[in-house]
């Protein structure tokens, strides 16, 4: 089976999945990179991976590479479209060959109706990607966001052809008893936050949480990893509120060093809002035995977390604070959720499982068989009606 994956550029979050596909398919797997890596990613310490692997076709580099990308679009048995030009993929779509769009959510439901409907560029993108070929029998959707299926179904798109997907960073395997023992050696409960310091990641919520917990006499320490436009403002707030002893801004940390911090932490908090398409740091925190407390609006959370089983989700600031306080006080619950989170990631959401499930899905569709994947990546995405109330406003998150 010949499979080609089109995306902006190869990232370290996509790499483990691509290496698994290469292992299973050999030269029949290609990754087409459509643009050079953004400079801001290089500034944050990410590597340019496009030139490091022989399965990458750099369509942006020269005409020869671009022609390869065009040829692969027609000759591949299956194509996954994360990002590519219309010219590169249009003929394949016209011929209705097996193709998977790879998306998170619809602009309309993230940026707002009026902001989107009057943006001609966004509406053209949406039409070209999802409406123009909506009647194609062989056009399916890999949805890397738990709220995406509801978005697309509300507009009548991809009926019964939406599958769970996501990001699959490198999975490490631990002796969980030993890992939890190391975490319990902390003199205070260690809490970690990993994100860019930008508006929709909400670093201000972490400052508020630290201030409230300190006033109530809890023994804890929070590390904030990352950098961004709000970093200095956050540091000023920490000094202003005299939180230096309980809240530390570590700053920029290389991606391969982040897990080292997570291995020492007891609790991971995710405060991003619905602009967080996935949130791969949640995968990494679950993999390193952290107990998760995260905003349920983050795209990965309803796929990865079962409330009070593999972590905790919150809708309002009040819920976040109460959940963190519960976990600080209850070691048994904290460890139970950490162990379940580790099992969820290592048993269901690894790159190996994702590649295996996806190839099985391709075969079943090509051979017109019943889809048999029941859970995890490449399983059918269903809309949980009970999730409707999980759409909260930024104001609710700040209460």
CSV table of N, CA and C in Angstrom, one decimal, residues 266-333:
chain,number,residue,atom,x,y,z
A,266,UNK,N,4.2,16.3,40.1
A,266,UNK,CA,3.0,15.5,40.6
A,266,UNK,C,1.8,15.8,39.7
A,267,UNK,N,1.6,17.1,39.4
A,267,UNK,CA,0.3,17.5,38.8
A,267,UNK,C,0.7,18.4,37.5
A,268,UNK,N,0.0,18.1,36.5
A,268,UNK,CA,0.1,19.0,35.3
A,268,UNK,C,-1.2,19.8,35.1
A,269,UNK,N,-1.1,21.1,34.9
A,269,UNK,CA,-2.3,21.8,34.6
A,269,UNK,C,-2.3,22.4,33.2
A,270,UNK,N,-3.4,22.3,32.4
A,270,UNK,CA,-3.5,22.8,31.1
A,270,UNK,C,-4.6,23.8,31.1
A,271,UNK,N,-4.3,25.1,30.8
A,271,UNK,CA,-5.2,26.2,30.9
A,271,UNK,C,-5.6,26.8,29.5
A,272,UNK,N,-5.2,26.2,28.4
A,272,UNK,CA,-5.6,26.7,27.1
A,272,UNK,C,-7.1,26.7,26.9
A,273,UNK,N,-7.5,27.6,26.0
A,273,UNK,CA,-9.0,27.6,25.7
A,273,UNK,C,-9.2,26.8,24.4
A,274,UNK,N,-10.3,27.0,23.7
A,274,UNK,CA,-10.6,26.2,22.5
A,274,UNK,C,-9.8,26.5,21.3
A,275,UNK,N,-8.9,27.4,21.3
A,275,UNK,CA,-7.9,27.6,20.2
A,275,UNK,C,-6.8,26.6,20.3
A,276,UNK,N,-6.7,25.8,21.4
A,276,UNK,CA,-5.8,24.7,21.4
A,276,UNK,C,-6.3,23.5,20.7
A,277,UNK,N,-5.9,23.4,19.4
A,277,UNK,CA,-6.4,22.3,18.6
A,277,UNK,C,-6.3,20.9,19.2
A,278,UNK,N,-5.1,20.7,19.7
A,278,UNK,CA,-4.9,19.4,20.4
A,278,UNK,C,-4.3,19.6,21.8
A,279,UNK,N,-3.0,19.9,21.9
A,279,UNK,CA,-2.3,20.1,23.1
A,279,UNK,C,-1.5,18.9,23.4
A,280,UNK,N,-0.4,18.7,22.7
A,280,UNK,CA,0.4,17.5,22.8
A,280,UNK,C,1.1,17.4,24.1
A,281,UNK,N,1.3,18.5,24.8
A,281,UNK,CA,1.9,18.4,26.1
A,281,UNK,C,1.1,17.5,27.1
A,282,UNK,N,-0.2,17.4,26.8
A,282,UNK,CA,-1.0,16.5,27.7
A,282,UNK,C,-0.6,15.1,27.5
A,283,UNK,N,-0.4,14.7,26.2
A,283,UNK,CA,0.1,13.3,26.0
A,283,UNK,C,1.4,13.1,26.8
A,284,UNK,N,2.3,14.0,26.7
A,284,UNK,CA,3.6,13.9,27.3
A,284,UNK,C,3.5,13.8,28.9
A,285,UNK,N,2.6,14.7,29.4
A,285,UNK,CA,2.4,14.7,30.9
A,285,UNK,C,1.8,13.4,31.3
A,286,UNK,N,0.8,12.8,30.6
A,286,UNK,CA,0.2,11.5,30.9
A,286,UNK,C,1.2,10.4,30.9
A,287,UNK,N,2.1,10.5,29.8
A,287,UNK,CA,3.1,9.5,29.7
A,287,UNK,C,4.1,9.5,30.8
A,288,UNK,N,4.3,10.6,31.4
A,288,UNK,CA,5.3,10.7,32.5
A,288,UNK,C,4.7,10.7,33.9
A,289,UNK,N,3.5,10.2,34.0
A,289,UNK,CA,2.8,9.9,35.3
A,289,UNK,C,2.4,11.1,36.0
A,290,UNK,N,2.1,12.2,35.3
A,290,UNK,CA,1.5,13.4,36.0
A,290,UNK,C,0.0,13.2,36.1
A,291,UNK,N,-0.6,13.8,37.1
A,291,UNK,CA,-2.0,13.8,37.3
A,291,UNK,C,-2.5,15.0,36.5
A,292,UNK,N,-3.4,14.8,35.6
A,292,UNK,CA,-3.9,15.9,34.7
A,292,UNK,C,-5.1,16.7,35.3
A,293,UNK,N,-5.0,18.0,35.3
A,293,UNK,CA,-6.1,18.9,35.5
A,293,UNK,C,-6.1,19.9,34.3
A,294,UNK,N,-7.1,19.8,33.4
A,294,UNK,CA,-7.0,20.6,32.2
A,294,UNK,C,-8.4,21.1,31.8
A,295,UNK,N,-8.4,22.2,31.1
A,295,UNK,CA,-9.6,22.8,30.6
A,295,UNK,C,-10.2,21.9,29.5
A,296,UNK,N,-11.4,21.5,29.7
A,296,UNK,CA,-12.0,20.6,28.8
A,296,UNK,C,-12.2,21.1,27.4
A,297,UNK,N,-12.0,22.4,27.2
A,297,UNK,CA,-12.1,23.0,25.9
A,297,UNK,C,-10.8,22.7,25.0
A,298,UNK,N,-9.7,22.3,25.6
A,298,UNK,CA,-8.6,21.9,24.9
A,298,UNK,C,-8.9,20.7,24.0
A,299,UNK,N,-8.5,20.7,22.7
A,299,UNK,CA,-9.0,19.7,21.8
A,299,UNK,C,-8.7,18.2,22.1
A,300,UNK,N,-7.7,17.9,22.8
A,300,UNK,CA,-7.3,16.5,23.1
A,300,UNK,C,-8.1,16.0,24.3
A,301,UNK,N,-8.5,16.9,25.2
A,301,UNK,CA,-8.9,16.4,26.5
A,301,UNK,C,-10.1,15.4,26.5
A,302,UNK,N,-11.2,15.6,25.9
A,302,UNK,CA,-12.3,14.6,25.9
A,302,UNK,C,-11.9,13.3,25.2
A,303,UNK,N,-10.9,13.3,24.3
A,303,UNK,CA,-10.4,12.0,23.7
A,303,UNK,C,-9.5,11.3,24.7
A,304,UNK,N,-8.7,12.0,25.5
A,304,UNK,CA,-7.7,11.3,26.3
A,304,UNK,C,-8.1,11.2,27.8
A,305,UNK,N,-9.0,12.0,28.3
A,305,UNK,CA,-9.3,12.0,29.7
A,305,UNK,C,-10.7,11.5,30.0
A,306,UNK,N,-10.8,10.6,30.9
A,306,UNK,CA,-12.1,10.3,31.5
A,306,UNK,C,-12.1,10.9,32.9
A,307,UNK,N,-13.2,11.7,33.2
A,307,UNK,CA,-13.2,12.4,34.4
A,307,UNK,C,-13.1,11.5,35.7
A,308,UNK,N,-12.1,11.9,36.5
A,308,UNK,CA,-11.9,11.1,37.8
A,308,UNK,C,-11.4,9.7,37.6
A,309,UNK,N,-11.0,9.4,36.3
A,309,UNK,CA,-10.4,8.1,36.0
A,309,UNK,C,-9.0,8.2,35.5
A,310,UNK,N,-8.8,9.0,34.5
A,310,UNK,CA,-7.5,9.2,33.9
A,310,UNK,C,-7.0,10.6,34.1
A,311,UNK,N,-7.8,11.4,34.8
A,311,UNK,CA,-7.5,12.8,35.0
A,311,UNK,C,-8.7,13.6,35.4
A,312,UNK,N,-8.6,14.9,35.4
A,312,UNK,CA,-9.7,15.8,35.8
A,312,UNK,C,-9.8,16.9,34.7
A,313,UNK,N,-11.1,17.2,34.4
A,313,UNK,CA,-11.4,18.3,33.4
A,313,UNK,C,-12.1,19.4,34.2
A,314,UNK,N,-11.9,20.7,33.8
A,314,UNK,CA,-12.7,21.7,34.4
A,314,UNK,C,-13.3,22.6,33.4
A,315,UNK,N,-14.4,23.3,33.8
A,315,UNK,CA,-15.1,24.3,32.9
A,315,UNK,C,-14.9,25.7,33.4
A,316,UNK,N,-14.8,25.9,34.7
A,316,UNK,CA,-14.6,27.2,35.3
A,316,UNK,C,-13.4,27.3,36.1
A,317,UNK,N,-12.9,28.5,36.4
A,317,UNK,CA,-11.8,28.6,37.3
A,317,UNK,C,-12.0,28.0,38.7
A,318,UNK,N,-13.2,28.1,39.2
A,318,UNK,CA,-13.5,27.6,40.5
A,318,UNK,C,-13.3,26.1,40.5
A,319,UNK,N,-13.7,25.4,39.4
A,319,UNK,CA,-13.5,23.9,39.3
A,319,UNK,C,-12.1,23.6,39.3
A,320,UNK,N,-11.3,24.4,38.5
A,320,UNK,CA,-9.8,24.1,38.4
A,320,UNK,C,-9.2,24.2,39.8
A,321,UNK,N,-9.5,25.2,40.6
A,321,UNK,CA,-9.0,25.4,41.9
A,321,UNK,C,-9.4,24.3,42.8
A,322,UNK,N,-10.6,23.9,42.8
A,322,UNK,CA,-11.1,22.8,43.7
A,322,UNK,C,-10.5,21.5,43.4
A,323,UNK,N,-10.3,21.2,42.1
A,323,UNK,CA,-9.7,19.9,41.7
A,323,UNK,C,-8.2,19.9,42.1
A,324,UNK,N,-7.5,21.0,41.9
A,324,UNK,CA,-6.1,21.0,42.3
A,324,UNK,C,-6.0,20.8,43.8
A,325,UNK,N,-6.8,21.5,44.6
A,325,UNK,CA,-6.8,21.4,46.0
A,325,UNK,C,-7.0,19.9,46.4
A,326,UNK,N,-8.0,19.3,45.8
A,326,UNK,CA,-8.3,17.9,46.1
A,326,UNK,C,-7.1,17.0,45.8
A,327,UNK,N,-6.4,17.2,44.7
A,327,UNK,CA,-5.3,16.4,44.4
A,327,UNK,C,-4.1,16.6,45.3
A,328,UNK,N,-3.9,17.9,45.8
A,328,UNK,CA,-2.8,18.2,46.7
A,328,UNK,C,-3.0,17.4,48.0
A,329,UNK,N,-4.3,17.3,48.4
A,329,UNK,CA,-4.6,16.7,49.7
A,329,UNK,C,-4.7,15.1,49.6
A,330,UNK,N,-5.1,14.6,48.5
A,330,UNK,CA,-5.4,13.2,48.3
A,330,UNK,C,-4.4,12.5,47.5
A,331,UNK,N,-3.4,11.9,48.2
A,331,UNK,CA,-2.3,11.2,47.5
A,331,UNK,C,-2.8,10.0,46.7
A,332,UNK,N,-3.7,9.2,47.4
A,332,UNK,CA,-4.2,8.0,46.8
A,332,UNK,C,-4.9,8.3,45.5
A,333,UNK,N,-5.8,9.3,45.4
A,333,UNK,CA,-6.5,9.7,44.2
A,333,UNK,C,-5.5,10.2,43.2
